[in-house]
Amino acid sequence: MQINVQAELAAAQVHLERAIKGMLQQREIKHVPGLGRAKHTVQETLTQIQREEAGHVSHFKIV
């Protein structure tokens, strides 16, 4: 099965944003650190993939 990594990351970002919004609405808190970090990581990964596709040097390590 071929996985479209960018599509999966974009979907993950949307789900994280919904989860964060829901948690903020349900509780009287101002931020959700764990989900916020996850959202940031997803966004950074998407940005890096887009830069690589535009011809920039890869920062991902192959293990």
mmCIF file of N, CA and C in Angstrom:
data_model
loop_
_atom_site.group_PDB
_atom_site.id
_atom_site.type_symbol
_atom_site.label_atom_id
_atom_site.label_comp_id
_atom_site.label_asym_id
_atom_site.label_seq_id
_atom_site.Cartn_x
_atom_site.Cartn_y
_atom_site.Cartn_z
ATOM 1 N N MET A 1 0.842 -1.176 0.000
ATOM 2 C CA MET A 1 0.000 0.000 0.000
ATOM 3 C C MET A 1 0.889 1.241 0.000
ATOM 4 N N GLN A 2 0.637 2.132 -0.909
ATOM 5 C CA GLN A 2 1.383 3.385 -1.016
ATOM 6 C C GLN A 2 0.750 4.421 -0.088
ATOM 7 N N ILE A 3 1.564 5.034 0.750
ATOM 8 C CA ILE A 3 1.073 6.042 1.683
ATOM 9 C C ILE A 3 1.542 7.420 1.223
ATOM 10 N N ASN A 4 0.617 8.349 1.139
ATOM 11 C CA ASN A 4 0.945 9.734 0.821
ATOM 12 C C ASN A 4 1.254 10.429 2.147
ATOM 13 N N VAL A 5 2.535 10.579 2.434
ATOM 14 C CA VAL A 5 2.977 11.107 3.721
ATOM 15 C C VAL A 5 2.442 12.515 3.956
ATOM 16 N N GLN A 6 2.500 13.357 2.945
ATOM 17 C CA GLN A 6 2.018 14.729 3.116
ATOM 18 C C GLN A 6 0.527 14.761 3.438
ATOM 19 N N ALA A 7 -0.248 13.933 2.778
ATOM 20 C CA ALA A 7 -1.687 13.897 3.040
ATOM 21 C C ALA A 7 -1.966 13.404 4.455
ATOM 22 N N GLU A 8 -1.222 12.403 4.888
ATOM 23 C CA GLU A 8 -1.398 11.874 6.244
ATOM 24 C C GLU A 8 -1.008 12.913 7.292
ATOM 25 N N LEU A 9 0.086 13.639 7.057
ATOM 26 C CA LEU A 9 0.507 14.678 7.995
ATOM 27 C C LEU A 9 -0.498 15.827 8.029
ATOM 28 N N ALA A 10 -1.019 16.194 6.867
ATOM 29 C CA ALA A 10 -2.025 17.261 6.816
ATOM 30 C C ALA A 10 -3.280 16.845 7.578
ATOM 31 N N ALA A 11 -3.693 15.593 7.417
ATOM 32 C CA ALA A 11 -4.856 15.092 8.154
ATOM 33 C C ALA A 11 -4.575 15.080 9.656
ATOM 34 N N ALA A 12 -3.368 14.671 10.033
ATOM 35 C CA ALA A 12 -2.995 14.663 11.451
ATOM 36 C C ALA A 12 -3.044 16.071 12.022
ATOM 37 N N GLN A 13 -2.589 17.033 11.252
ATOM 38 C CA GLN A 13 -2.600 18.420 11.716
ATOM 39 C C GLN A 13 -4.032 18.893 11.963
ATOM 40 N N VAL A 14 -4.933 18.568 11.056
ATOM 41 C CA VAL A 14 -6.338 18.956 11.217
ATOM 42 C C VAL A 14 -6.924 18.301 12.463
ATOM 43 N N HIS A 15 -6.645 17.022 12.669
ATOM 44 C CA HIS A 15 -7.166 16.316 13.841
ATOM 45 C C HIS A 15 -6.604 16.900 15.133
ATOM 46 N N LEU A 16 -5.321 17.227 15.137
ATOM 47 C CA LEU A 16 -4.720 17.836 16.325
ATOM 48 C C LEU A 16 -5.345 19.199 16.617
ATOM 49 N N GLU A 17 -5.567 19.989 15.580
ATOM 50 C CA GLU A 17 -6.193 21.300 15.777
ATOM 51 C C GLU A 17 -7.594 21.147 16.357
ATOM 52 N N ARG A 18 -8.355 20.166 15.866
ATOM 53 C CA ARG A 18 -9.700 19.921 16.398
ATOM 54 C C ARG A 18 -9.637 19.459 17.851
ATOM 55 N N ALA A 19 -8.697 18.581 18.147
ATOM 56 C CA ALA A 19 -8.556 18.084 19.517
ATOM 57 C C ALA A 19 -8.182 19.214 20.469
ATOM 58 N N ILE A 20 -7.255 20.057 20.051
ATOM 59 C CA ILE A 20 -6.843 21.189 20.881
ATOM 60 C C ILE A 20 -8.025 22.129 21.110
ATOM 61 N N LYS A 21 -8.740 22.450 20.047
ATOM 62 C CA LYS A 21 -9.890 23.348 20.160
ATOM 63 C C LYS A 21 -10.946 22.757 21.094
ATOM 64 N N GLY A 22 -11.198 21.470 20.953
ATOM 65 C CA GLY A 22 -12.175 20.806 21.812
ATOM 66 C C GLY A 22 -11.767 20.815 23.271
ATOM 67 N N MET A 23 -10.504 20.537 23.537
ATOM 68 C CA MET A 23 -10.032 20.539 24.918
ATOM 69 C C MET A 23 -10.104 21.936 25.519
ATOM 70 N N LEU A 24 -9.766 22.936 24.740
ATOM 71 C CA LEU A 24 -9.814 24.307 25.242
ATOM 72 C C LEU A 24 -11.248 24.742 25.532
ATOM 73 N N GLN A 25 -12.192 24.272 24.732
ATOM 74 C CA GLN A 25 -13.596 24.627 24.940
ATOM 75 C C GLN A 25 -14.188 23.906 26.146
ATOM 76 N N GLN A 26 -13.765 22.659 26.376
ATOM 77 C CA GLN A 26 -14.327 21.862 27.460
ATOM 78 C C GLN A 26 -13.786 22.256 28.825
ATOM 79 N N ARG A 27 -12.581 22.730 28.852
ATOM 80 C CA ARG A 27 -11.933 23.036 30.123
ATOM 81 C C ARG A 27 -11.525 24.498 30.158
ATOM 82 N N GLU A 28 -11.302 24.958 31.348
ATOM 83 C CA GLU A 28 -10.845 26.341 31.497
ATOM 84 C C GLU A 28 -9.322 26.366 31.545
ATOM 85 N N ILE A 29 -8.709 25.979 30.432
ATOM 86 C CA ILE A 29 -7.255 26.005 30.306
ATOM 87 C C ILE A 29 -6.893 26.891 29.130
ATOM 88 N N LYS A 30 -5.677 27.361 29.127
ATOM 89 C CA LYS A 30 -5.255 28.282 28.072
ATOM 90 C C LYS A 30 -4.420 27.618 26.987
ATOM 91 N N HIS A 31 -3.808 26.481 27.293
ATOM 92 C CA HIS A 31 -3.010 25.788 26.283
ATOM 93 C C HIS A 31 -2.942 24.299 26.605
ATOM 94 N N VAL A 32 -2.627 23.519 25.582
ATOM 95 C CA VAL A 32 -2.521 22.066 25.695
ATOM 96 C C VAL A 32 -1.116 21.699 25.238
ATOM 97 N N PRO A 33 -0.142 21.634 26.171
ATOM 98 C CA PRO A 33 1.262 21.496 25.781
ATOM 99 C C PRO A 33 1.579 20.263 24.935
ATOM 100 N N GLY A 34 1.105 19.095 25.298
ATOM 101 C CA GLY A 34 1.434 17.880 24.547
ATOM 102 C C GLY A 34 0.912 17.920 23.120
ATOM 103 N N LEU A 35 -0.343 18.292 22.973
ATOM 104 C CA LEU A 35 -0.932 18.369 21.635
ATOM 105 C C LEU A 35 -0.343 19.528 20.845
ATOM 106 N N GLY A 36 -0.023 20.603 21.524
ATOM 107 C CA GLY A 36 0.604 21.746 20.855
ATOM 108 C C GLY A 36 1.959 21.379 20.277
ATOM 109 N N ARG A 37 2.741 20.619 21.050
ATOM 110 C CA ARG A 37 4.052 20.172 20.555
ATOM 111 C C ARG A 37 3.882 19.242 19.365
ATOM 112 N N ALA A 38 2.905 18.349 19.447
ATOM 113 C CA ALA A 38 2.660 17.418 18.339
ATOM 114 C C ALA A 38 2.268 18.181 17.074
ATOM 115 N N LYS A 39 1.397 19.173 17.235
ATOM 116 C CA LYS A 39 0.980 19.988 16.086
ATOM 117 C C LYS A 39 2.180 20.708 15.478
ATOM 118 N N HIS A 40 3.041 21.245 16.323
ATOM 119 C CA HIS A 40 4.236 21.944 15.849
ATOM 120 C C HIS A 40 5.156 20.981 15.090
ATOM 121 N N THR A 41 5.336 19.776 15.605
ATOM 122 C CA THR A 41 6.190 18.779 14.956
ATOM 123 C C THR A 41 5.642 18.412 13.582
ATOM 124 N N VAL A 42 4.339 18.215 13.492
ATOM 125 C CA VAL A 42 3.710 17.890 12.209
ATOM 126 C C VAL A 42 3.924 19.033 11.220
ATOM 127 N N GLN A 43 3.712 20.269 11.663
ATOM 128 C CA GLN A 43 3.884 21.423 10.776
ATOM 129 C C GLN A 43 5.326 21.549 10.307
ATOM 130 N N GLU A 44 6.280 21.358 11.210
ATOM 131 C CA GLU A 44 7.694 21.436 10.840
ATOM 132 C C GLU A 44 8.056 20.354 9.822
ATOM 133 N N THR A 45 7.526 19.160 10.004
ATOM 134 C CA THR A 45 7.803 18.060 9.079
ATOM 135 C C THR A 45 7.223 18.360 7.702
ATOM 136 N N LEU A 46 5.985 18.845 7.660
ATOM 137 C CA LEU A 46 5.372 19.217 6.379
ATOM 138 C C LEU A 46 6.182 20.302 5.675
ATOM 139 N N THR A 47 6.616 21.292 6.418
ATOM 140 C CA THR A 47 7.414 22.377 5.846
ATOM 141 C C THR A 47 8.716 21.839 5.271
ATOM 142 N N GLN A 48 9.367 20.951 5.996
ATOM 143 C CA GLN A 48 10.633 20.384 5.531
ATOM 144 C C GLN A 48 10.437 19.563 4.252
ATOM 145 N N ILE A 49 9.374 18.785 4.193
ATOM 146 C CA ILE A 49 9.086 17.991 2.995
ATOM 147 C C ILE A 49 8.862 18.919 1.800
ATOM 148 N N GLN A 50 8.110 19.990 2.011
ATOM 149 C CA GLN A 50 7.847 20.938 0.931
ATOM 150 C C GLN A 50 9.131 21.614 0.464
ATOM 151 N N ARG A 51 10.017 21.930 1.383
ATOM 152 C CA ARG A 51 11.300 22.539 1.012
ATOM 153 C C ARG A 51 12.142 21.567 0.192
ATOM 154 N N GLU A 52 12.149 20.307 0.606
ATOM 155 C CA GLU A 52 12.913 19.301 -0.141
ATOM 156 C C GLU A 52 12.370 19.148 -1.551
ATOM 157 N N GLU A 53 11.051 19.138 -1.674
ATOM 158 C CA GLU A 53 10.452 19.014 -2.997
ATOM 159 C C GLU A 53 10.777 20.228 -3.868
ATOM 160 N N ALA A 54 11.036 21.360 -3.243
ATOM 161 C CA ALA A 54 11.399 22.574 -3.978
ATOM 162 C C ALA A 54 12.889 22.608 -4.307
ATOM 163 N N GLY A 55 13.637 21.585 -3.866
ATOM 164 C CA GLY A 55 15.043 21.496 -4.226
ATOM 165 C C GLY A 55 16.024 21.824 -3.128
ATOM 166 N N HIS A 56 15.544 22.060 -1.921
ATOM 167 C CA HIS A 56 16.443 22.352 -0.807
ATOM 168 C C HIS A 56 17.072 21.062 -0.279
ATOM 169 N N VAL A 57 18.158 21.186 0.448
ATOM 170 C CA VAL A 57 18.873 20.036 1.001
ATOM 171 C C VAL A 57 18.024 19.377 2.085
ATOM 172 N N SER A 58 18.018 18.055 2.100
ATOM 173 C CA SER A 58 17.259 17.308 3.093
ATOM 174 C C SER A 58 17.921 17.386 4.458
ATOM 175 N N HIS A 59 17.094 17.544 5.479
ATOM 176 C CA HIS A 59 17.571 17.512 6.856
ATOM 177 C C HIS A 59 17.156 16.227 7.559
ATOM 178 N N PHE A 60 16.469 15.355 6.847
ATOM 179 C CA PHE A 60 16.058 14.086 7.426
ATOM 180 C C PHE A 60 17.218 13.107 7.377
ATOM 181 N N LYS A 61 17.356 12.334 8.426
ATOM 182 C CA LYS A 61 18.397 11.307 8.470
ATOM 183 C C LYS A 61 17.770 9.971 8.107
ATOM 184 N N ILE A 62 18.447 9.232 7.264
ATOM 185 C CA ILE A 62 17.971 7.906 6.883
ATOM 186 C C ILE A 62 18.643 6.902 7.794
ATOM 187 N N VAL A 63 17.818 6.117 8.492
ATOM 188 C CA VAL A 63 18.364 5.112 9.413
ATOM 189 C C VAL A 63 18.048 3.730 8.944
#
